[in-house]
C-alpha atoms as an extended CHARMM CRD file, in Angstrom:
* protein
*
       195  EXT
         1         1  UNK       CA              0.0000000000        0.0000000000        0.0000000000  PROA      1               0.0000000000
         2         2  UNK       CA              1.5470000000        3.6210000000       -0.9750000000  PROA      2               0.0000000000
         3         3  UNK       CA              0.9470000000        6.4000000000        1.1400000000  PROA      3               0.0000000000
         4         4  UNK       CA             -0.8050000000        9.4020000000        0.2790000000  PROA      4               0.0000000000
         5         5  UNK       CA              1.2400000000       12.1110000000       -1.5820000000  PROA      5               0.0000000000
         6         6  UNK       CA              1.3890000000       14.9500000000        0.7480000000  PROA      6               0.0000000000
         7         7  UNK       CA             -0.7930000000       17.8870000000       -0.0750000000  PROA      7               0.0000000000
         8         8  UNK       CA              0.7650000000       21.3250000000       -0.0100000000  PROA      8               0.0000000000
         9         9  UNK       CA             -0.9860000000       24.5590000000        0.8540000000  PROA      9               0.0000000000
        10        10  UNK       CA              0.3130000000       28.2080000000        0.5100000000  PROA      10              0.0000000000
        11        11  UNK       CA             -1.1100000000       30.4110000000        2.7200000000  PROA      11              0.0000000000
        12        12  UNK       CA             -0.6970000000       33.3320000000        0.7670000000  PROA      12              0.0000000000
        13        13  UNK       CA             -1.9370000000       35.8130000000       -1.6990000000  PROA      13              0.0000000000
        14        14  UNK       CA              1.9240000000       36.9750000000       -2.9930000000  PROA      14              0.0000000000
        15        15  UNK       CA              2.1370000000       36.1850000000       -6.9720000000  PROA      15              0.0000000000
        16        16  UNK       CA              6.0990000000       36.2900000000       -5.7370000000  PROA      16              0.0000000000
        17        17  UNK       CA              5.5630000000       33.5600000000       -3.0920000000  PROA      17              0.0000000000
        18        18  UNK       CA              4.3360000000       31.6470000000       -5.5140000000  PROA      18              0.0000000000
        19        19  UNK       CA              7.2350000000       32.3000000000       -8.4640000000  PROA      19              0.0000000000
        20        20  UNK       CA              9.5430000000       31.9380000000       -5.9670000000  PROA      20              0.0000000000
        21        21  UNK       CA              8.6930000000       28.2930000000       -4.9760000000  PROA      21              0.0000000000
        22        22  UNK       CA              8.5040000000       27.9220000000       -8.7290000000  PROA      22              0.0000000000
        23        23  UNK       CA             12.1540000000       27.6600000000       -8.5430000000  PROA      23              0.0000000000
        24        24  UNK       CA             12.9840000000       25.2720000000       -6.3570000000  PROA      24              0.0000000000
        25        25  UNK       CA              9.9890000000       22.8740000000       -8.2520000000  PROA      25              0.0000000000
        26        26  UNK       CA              7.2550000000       23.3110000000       -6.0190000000  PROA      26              0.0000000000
        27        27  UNK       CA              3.7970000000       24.1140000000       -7.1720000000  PROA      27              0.0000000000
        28        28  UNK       CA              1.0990000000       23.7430000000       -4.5050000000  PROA      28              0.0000000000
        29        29  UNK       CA             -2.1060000000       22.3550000000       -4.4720000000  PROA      29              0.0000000000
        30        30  UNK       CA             -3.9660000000       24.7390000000       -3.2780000000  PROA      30              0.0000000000
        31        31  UNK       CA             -3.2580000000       28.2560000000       -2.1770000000  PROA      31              0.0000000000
        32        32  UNK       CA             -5.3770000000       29.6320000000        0.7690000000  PROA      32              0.0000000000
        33        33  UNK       CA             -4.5740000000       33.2330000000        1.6470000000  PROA      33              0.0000000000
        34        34  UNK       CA             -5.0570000000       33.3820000000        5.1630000000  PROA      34              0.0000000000
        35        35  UNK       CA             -7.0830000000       35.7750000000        7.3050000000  PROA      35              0.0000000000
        36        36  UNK       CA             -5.4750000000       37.2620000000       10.0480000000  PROA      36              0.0000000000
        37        37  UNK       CA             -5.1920000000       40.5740000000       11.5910000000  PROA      37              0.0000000000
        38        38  UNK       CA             -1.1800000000       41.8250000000       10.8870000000  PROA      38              0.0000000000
        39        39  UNK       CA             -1.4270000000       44.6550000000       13.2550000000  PROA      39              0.0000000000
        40        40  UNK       CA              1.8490000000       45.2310000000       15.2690000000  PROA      40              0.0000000000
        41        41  UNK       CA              1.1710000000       45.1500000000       18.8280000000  PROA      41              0.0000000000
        42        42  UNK       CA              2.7140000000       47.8030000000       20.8360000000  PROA      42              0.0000000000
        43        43  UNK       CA              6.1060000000       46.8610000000       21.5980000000  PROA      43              0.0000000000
        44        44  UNK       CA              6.1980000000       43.9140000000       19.6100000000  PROA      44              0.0000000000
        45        45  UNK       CA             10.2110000000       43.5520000000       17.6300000000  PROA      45              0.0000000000
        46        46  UNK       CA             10.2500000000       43.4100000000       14.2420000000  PROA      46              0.0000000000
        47        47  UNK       CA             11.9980000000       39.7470000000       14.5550000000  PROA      47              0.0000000000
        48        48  UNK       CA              8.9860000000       38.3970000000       16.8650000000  PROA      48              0.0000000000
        49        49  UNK       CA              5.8550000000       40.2970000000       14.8780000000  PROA      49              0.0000000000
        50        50  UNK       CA              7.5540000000       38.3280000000       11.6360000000  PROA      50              0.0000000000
        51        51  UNK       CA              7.3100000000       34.8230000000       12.8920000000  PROA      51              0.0000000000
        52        52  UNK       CA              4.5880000000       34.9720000000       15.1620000000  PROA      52              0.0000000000
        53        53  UNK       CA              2.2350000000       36.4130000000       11.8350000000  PROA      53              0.0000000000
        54        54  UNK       CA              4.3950000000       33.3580000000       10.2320000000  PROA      54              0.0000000000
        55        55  UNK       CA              2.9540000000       30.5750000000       12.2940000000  PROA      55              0.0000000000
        56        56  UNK       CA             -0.4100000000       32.4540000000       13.3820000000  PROA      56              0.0000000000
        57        57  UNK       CA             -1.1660000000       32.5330000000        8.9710000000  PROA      57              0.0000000000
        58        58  UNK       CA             -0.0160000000       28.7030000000        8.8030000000  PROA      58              0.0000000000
        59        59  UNK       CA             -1.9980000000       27.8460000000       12.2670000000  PROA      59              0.0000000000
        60        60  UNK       CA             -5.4180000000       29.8620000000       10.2640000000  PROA      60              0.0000000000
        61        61  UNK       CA             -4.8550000000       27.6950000000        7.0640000000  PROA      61              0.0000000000
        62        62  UNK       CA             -4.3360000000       24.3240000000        8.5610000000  PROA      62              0.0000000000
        63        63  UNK       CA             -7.8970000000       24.4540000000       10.6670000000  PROA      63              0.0000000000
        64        64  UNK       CA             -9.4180000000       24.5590000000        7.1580000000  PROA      64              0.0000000000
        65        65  UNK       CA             -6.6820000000       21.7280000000        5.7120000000  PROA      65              0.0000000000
        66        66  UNK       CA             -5.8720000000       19.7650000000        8.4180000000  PROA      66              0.0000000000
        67        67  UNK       CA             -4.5890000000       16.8620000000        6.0740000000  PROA      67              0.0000000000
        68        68  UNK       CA             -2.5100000000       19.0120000000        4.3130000000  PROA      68              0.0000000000
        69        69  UNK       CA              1.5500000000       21.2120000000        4.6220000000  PROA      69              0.0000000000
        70        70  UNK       CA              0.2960000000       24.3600000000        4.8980000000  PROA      70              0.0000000000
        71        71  UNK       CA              2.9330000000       26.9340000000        4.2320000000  PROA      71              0.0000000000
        72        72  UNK       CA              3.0650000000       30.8610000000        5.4830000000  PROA      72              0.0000000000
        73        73  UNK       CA              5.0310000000       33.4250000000        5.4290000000  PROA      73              0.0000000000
        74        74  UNK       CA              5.5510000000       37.0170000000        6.2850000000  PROA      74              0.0000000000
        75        75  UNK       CA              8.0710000000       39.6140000000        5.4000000000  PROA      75              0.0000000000
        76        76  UNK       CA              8.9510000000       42.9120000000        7.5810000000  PROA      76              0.0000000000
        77        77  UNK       CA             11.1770000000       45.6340000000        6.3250000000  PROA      77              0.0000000000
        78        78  UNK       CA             12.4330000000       46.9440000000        9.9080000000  PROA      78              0.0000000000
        79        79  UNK       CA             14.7760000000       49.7720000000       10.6640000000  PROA      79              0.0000000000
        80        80  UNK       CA             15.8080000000       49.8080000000       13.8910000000  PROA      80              0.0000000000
        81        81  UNK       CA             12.8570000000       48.5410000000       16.1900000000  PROA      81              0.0000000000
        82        82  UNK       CA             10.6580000000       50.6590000000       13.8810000000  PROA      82              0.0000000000
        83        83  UNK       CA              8.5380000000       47.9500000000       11.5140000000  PROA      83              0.0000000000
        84        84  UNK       CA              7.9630000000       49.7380000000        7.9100000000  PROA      84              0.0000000000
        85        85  UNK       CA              4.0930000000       49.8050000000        6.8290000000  PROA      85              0.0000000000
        86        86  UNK       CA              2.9440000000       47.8340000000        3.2430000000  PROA      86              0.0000000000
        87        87  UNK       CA              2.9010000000       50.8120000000        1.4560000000  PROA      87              0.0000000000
        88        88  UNK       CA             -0.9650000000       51.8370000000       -0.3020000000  PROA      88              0.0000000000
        89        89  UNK       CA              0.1100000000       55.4100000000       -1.2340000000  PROA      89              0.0000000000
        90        90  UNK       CA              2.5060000000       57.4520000000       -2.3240000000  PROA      90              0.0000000000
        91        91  UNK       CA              2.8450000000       60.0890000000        0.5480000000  PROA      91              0.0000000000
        92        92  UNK       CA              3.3560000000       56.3880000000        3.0610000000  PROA      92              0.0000000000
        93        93  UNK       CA              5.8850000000       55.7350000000        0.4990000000  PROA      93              0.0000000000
        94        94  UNK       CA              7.9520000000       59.1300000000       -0.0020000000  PROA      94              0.0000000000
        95        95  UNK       CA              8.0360000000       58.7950000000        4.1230000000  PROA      95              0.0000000000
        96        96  UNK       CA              9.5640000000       54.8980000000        3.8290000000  PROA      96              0.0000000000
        97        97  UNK       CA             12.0040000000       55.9840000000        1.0320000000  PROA      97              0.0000000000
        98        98  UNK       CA             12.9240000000       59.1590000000        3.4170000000  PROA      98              0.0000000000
        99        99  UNK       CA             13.4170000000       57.1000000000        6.5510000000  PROA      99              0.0000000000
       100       100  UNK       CA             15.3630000000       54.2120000000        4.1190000000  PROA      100             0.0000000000
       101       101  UNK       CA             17.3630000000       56.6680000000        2.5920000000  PROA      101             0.0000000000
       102       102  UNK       CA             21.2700000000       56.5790000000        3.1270000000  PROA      102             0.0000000000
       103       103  UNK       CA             20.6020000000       54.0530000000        6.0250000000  PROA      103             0.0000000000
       104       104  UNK       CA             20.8950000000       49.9310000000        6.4470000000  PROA      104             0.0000000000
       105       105  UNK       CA             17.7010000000       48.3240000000        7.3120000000  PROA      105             0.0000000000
       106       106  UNK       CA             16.9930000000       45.0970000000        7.7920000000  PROA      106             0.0000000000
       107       107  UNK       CA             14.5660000000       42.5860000000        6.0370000000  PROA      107             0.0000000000
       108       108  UNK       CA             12.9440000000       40.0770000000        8.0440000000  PROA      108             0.0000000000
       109       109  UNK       CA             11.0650000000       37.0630000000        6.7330000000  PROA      109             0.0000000000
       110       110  UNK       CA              9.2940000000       34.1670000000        9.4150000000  PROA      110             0.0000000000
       111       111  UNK       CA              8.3520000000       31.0820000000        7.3810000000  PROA      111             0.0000000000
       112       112  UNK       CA              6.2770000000       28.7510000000        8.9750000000  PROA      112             0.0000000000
       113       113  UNK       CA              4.8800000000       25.0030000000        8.0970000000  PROA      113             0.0000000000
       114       114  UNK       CA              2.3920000000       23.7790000000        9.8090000000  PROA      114             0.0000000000
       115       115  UNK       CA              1.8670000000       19.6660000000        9.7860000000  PROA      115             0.0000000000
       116       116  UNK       CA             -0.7870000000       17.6810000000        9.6040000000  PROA      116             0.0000000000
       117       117  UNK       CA             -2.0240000000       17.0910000000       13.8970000000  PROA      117             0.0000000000
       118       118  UNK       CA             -0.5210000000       20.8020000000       14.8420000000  PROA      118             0.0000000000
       119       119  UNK       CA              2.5120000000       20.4440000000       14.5820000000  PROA      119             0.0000000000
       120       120  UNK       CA              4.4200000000       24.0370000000       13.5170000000  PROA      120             0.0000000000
       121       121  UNK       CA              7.9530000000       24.4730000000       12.3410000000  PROA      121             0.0000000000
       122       122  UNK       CA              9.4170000000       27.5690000000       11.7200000000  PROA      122             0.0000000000
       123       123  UNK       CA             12.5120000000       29.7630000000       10.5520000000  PROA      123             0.0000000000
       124       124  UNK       CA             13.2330000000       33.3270000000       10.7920000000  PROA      124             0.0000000000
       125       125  UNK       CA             16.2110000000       35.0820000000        8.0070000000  PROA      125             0.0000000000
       126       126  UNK       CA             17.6400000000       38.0970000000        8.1560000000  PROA      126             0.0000000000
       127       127  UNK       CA             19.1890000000       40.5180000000        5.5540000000  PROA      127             0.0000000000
       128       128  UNK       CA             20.4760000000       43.4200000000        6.1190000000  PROA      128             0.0000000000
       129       129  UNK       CA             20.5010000000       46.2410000000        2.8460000000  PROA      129             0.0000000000
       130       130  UNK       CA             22.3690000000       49.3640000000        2.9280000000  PROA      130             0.0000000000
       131       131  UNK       CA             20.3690000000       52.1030000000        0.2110000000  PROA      131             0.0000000000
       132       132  UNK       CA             22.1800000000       55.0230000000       -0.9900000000  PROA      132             0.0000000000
       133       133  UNK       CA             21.2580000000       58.6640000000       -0.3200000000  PROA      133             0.0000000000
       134       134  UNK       CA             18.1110000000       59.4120000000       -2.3590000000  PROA      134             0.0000000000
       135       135  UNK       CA             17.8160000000       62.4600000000       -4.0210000000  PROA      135             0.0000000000
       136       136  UNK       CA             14.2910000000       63.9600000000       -4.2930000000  PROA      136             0.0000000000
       137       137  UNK       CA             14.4980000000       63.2710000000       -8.3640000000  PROA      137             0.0000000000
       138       138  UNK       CA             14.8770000000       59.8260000000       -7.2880000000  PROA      138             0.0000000000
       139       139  UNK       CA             12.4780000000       59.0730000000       -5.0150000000  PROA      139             0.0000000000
       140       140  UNK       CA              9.9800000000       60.5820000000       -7.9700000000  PROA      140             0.0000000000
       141       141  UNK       CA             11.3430000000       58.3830000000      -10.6690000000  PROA      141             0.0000000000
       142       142  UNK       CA             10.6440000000       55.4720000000       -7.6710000000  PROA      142             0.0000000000
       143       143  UNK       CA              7.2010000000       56.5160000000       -6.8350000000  PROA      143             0.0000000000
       144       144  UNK       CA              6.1660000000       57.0530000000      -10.9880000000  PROA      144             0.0000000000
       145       145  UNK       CA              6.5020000000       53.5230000000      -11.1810000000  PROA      145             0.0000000000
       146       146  UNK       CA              4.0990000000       52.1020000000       -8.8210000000  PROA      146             0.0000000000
       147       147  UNK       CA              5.4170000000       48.7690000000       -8.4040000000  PROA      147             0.0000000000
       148       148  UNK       CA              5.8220000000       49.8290000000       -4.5480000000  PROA      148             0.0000000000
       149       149  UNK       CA              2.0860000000       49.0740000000       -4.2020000000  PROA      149             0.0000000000
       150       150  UNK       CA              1.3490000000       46.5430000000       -1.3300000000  PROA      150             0.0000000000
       151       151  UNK       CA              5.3330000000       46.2670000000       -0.7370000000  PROA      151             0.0000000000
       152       152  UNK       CA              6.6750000000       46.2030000000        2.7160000000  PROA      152             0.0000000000
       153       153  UNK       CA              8.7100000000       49.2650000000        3.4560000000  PROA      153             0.0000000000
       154       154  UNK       CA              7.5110000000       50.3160000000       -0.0070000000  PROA      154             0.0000000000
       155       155  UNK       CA             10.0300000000       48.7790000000       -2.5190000000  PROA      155             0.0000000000
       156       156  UNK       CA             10.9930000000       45.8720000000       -4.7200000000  PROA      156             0.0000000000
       157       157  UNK       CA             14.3310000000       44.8500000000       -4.4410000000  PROA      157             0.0000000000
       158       158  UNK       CA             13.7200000000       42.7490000000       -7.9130000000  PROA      158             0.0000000000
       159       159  UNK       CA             12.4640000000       45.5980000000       -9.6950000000  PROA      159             0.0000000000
       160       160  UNK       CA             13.4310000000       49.6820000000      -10.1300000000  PROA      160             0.0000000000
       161       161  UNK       CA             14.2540000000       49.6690000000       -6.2110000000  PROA      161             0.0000000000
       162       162  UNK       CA             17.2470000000       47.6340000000       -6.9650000000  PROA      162             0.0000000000
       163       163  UNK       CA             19.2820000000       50.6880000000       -8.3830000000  PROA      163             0.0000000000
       164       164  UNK       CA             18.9250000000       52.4190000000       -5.0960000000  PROA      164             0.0000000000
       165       165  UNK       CA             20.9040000000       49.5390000000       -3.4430000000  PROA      165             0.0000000000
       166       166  UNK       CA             24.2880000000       49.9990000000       -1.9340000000  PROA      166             0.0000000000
       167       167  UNK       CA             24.7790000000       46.4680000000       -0.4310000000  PROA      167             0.0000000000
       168       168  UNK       CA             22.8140000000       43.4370000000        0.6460000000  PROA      168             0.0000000000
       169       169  UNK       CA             23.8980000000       40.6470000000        3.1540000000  PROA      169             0.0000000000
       170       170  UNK       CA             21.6740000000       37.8000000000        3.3390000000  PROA      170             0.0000000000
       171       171  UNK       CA             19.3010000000       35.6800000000        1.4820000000  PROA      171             0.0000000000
       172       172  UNK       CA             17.9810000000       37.5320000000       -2.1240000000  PROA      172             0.0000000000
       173       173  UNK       CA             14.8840000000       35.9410000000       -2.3090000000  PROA      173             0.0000000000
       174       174  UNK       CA             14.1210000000       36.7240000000        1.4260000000  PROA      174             0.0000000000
       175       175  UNK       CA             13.7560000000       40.2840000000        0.3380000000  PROA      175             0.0000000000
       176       176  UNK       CA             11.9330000000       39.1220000000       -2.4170000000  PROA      176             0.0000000000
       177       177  UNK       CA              9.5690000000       37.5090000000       -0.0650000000  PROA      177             0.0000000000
       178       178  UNK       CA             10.1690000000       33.6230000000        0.6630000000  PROA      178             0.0000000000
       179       179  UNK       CA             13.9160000000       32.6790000000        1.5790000000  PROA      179             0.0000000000
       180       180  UNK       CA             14.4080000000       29.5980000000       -0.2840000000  PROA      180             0.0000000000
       181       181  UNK       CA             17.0050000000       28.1440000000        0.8120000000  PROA      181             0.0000000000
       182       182  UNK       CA             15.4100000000       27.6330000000        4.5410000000  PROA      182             0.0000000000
       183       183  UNK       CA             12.0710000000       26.8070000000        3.2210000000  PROA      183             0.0000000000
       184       184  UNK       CA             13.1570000000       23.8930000000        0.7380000000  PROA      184             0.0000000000
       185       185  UNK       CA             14.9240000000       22.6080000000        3.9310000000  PROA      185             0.0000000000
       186       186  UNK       CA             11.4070000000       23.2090000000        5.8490000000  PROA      186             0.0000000000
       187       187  UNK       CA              9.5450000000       21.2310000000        3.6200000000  PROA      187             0.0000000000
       188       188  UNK       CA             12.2210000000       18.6150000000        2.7410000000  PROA      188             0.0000000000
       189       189  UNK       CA             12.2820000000       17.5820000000        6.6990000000  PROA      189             0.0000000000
       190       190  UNK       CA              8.8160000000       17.3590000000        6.3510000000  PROA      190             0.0000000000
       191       191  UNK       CA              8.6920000000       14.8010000000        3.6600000000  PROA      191             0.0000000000
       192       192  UNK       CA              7.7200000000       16.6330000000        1.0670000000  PROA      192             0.0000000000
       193       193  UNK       CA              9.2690000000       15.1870000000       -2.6230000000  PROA      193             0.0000000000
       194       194  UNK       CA             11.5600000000       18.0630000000       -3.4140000000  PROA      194             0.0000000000
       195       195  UNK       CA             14.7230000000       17.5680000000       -4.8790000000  PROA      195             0.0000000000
């Protein structure tokens, strides 16, 4: 008798999420944003507010799939203790690429898996970005582009906001939303077929 294949679930809405796990050859079943509220509690660290939305996402997916890998993730653009808004409009954005500008921030991502009985395991990766001094001509070239839209901290590290970059230390696609390296090895100790 063969077991089961293992059903996967992404708890997510992000098109990125889901080019992202593209690339390591893994195309859920099923994707299941999940409903949550991603308020930051007063006080709460940019490090903690990223895995505990992480694991609280997967936790609201798997009551609906309890059979199933449900995966989550959430990304925080942090400088300092101060957690950067997703940016809706472009006066929240000129203030994120003021505050970003000539300074290193730091781009937090908790990715959690829940398993099927309750089970959660979880990761949290850093990177840390340094972005050069903007000039008012380029945060308007930035902002005419609207890609910013529903971005944490208000850029896209794979898209015009990359020219604004001075350095990057870390995980690429943890910027980009899902670090891939720590979630293949999430699933992969889970028993899911990945290569």
């Amino acid at each position: 008798m063969t077991a089961e294949p293992v059903r996967l679930v992404l708890a997510s809405a992000s098109p990125r999420r889901l080019d992202l796990l593209a690339r390591i050859g893994v195309t859920p079943e099923a994707v299941r944003p999940a409903d949550v509220d991603e308020s930051v509690p007063k006080g709460e660290l940019p490090r903690v507010h990223a895995e505990r939305l992480a694991r609280e996402k997967a936790l609201a997916v798997a009551a609906l799939e309890p059979d199933a890998l449900v995966l989550a993730a959430d990304t925080v653009v942090a400088v300092g203790r101060r957690i950067l808004p997703k940016v809706d409009d472009e006066a929240t954005l000129r203030a994120c690429m003021a505050l970003l500008s000539g300074r290193r921030h730091r781009v937090l991502t908790g990715v959690a898996l829940a398993l099927p009985g309750g089970a959660v395991r979880s990761k949290l990766v850093e990177t840390m970005i340094a972005i050069k001094r903007l000039s008012p001509q380029e945060i308007d070239f930035y902002a005419a582009h609207g890609e910013w839209r529903g971005k944490a901290g208000g850029y896209a590290l794979q898209g015009y906001g990359e020219v604004y970059v001075r350095h990057i230390a870390g995980s690429f696609s943890n910027v980009v939303g899902l670090p891939l390296a720590e979630t293949r090895l999430l699933l992969k100790s889970a028993g899911f077929p990945i290569g």
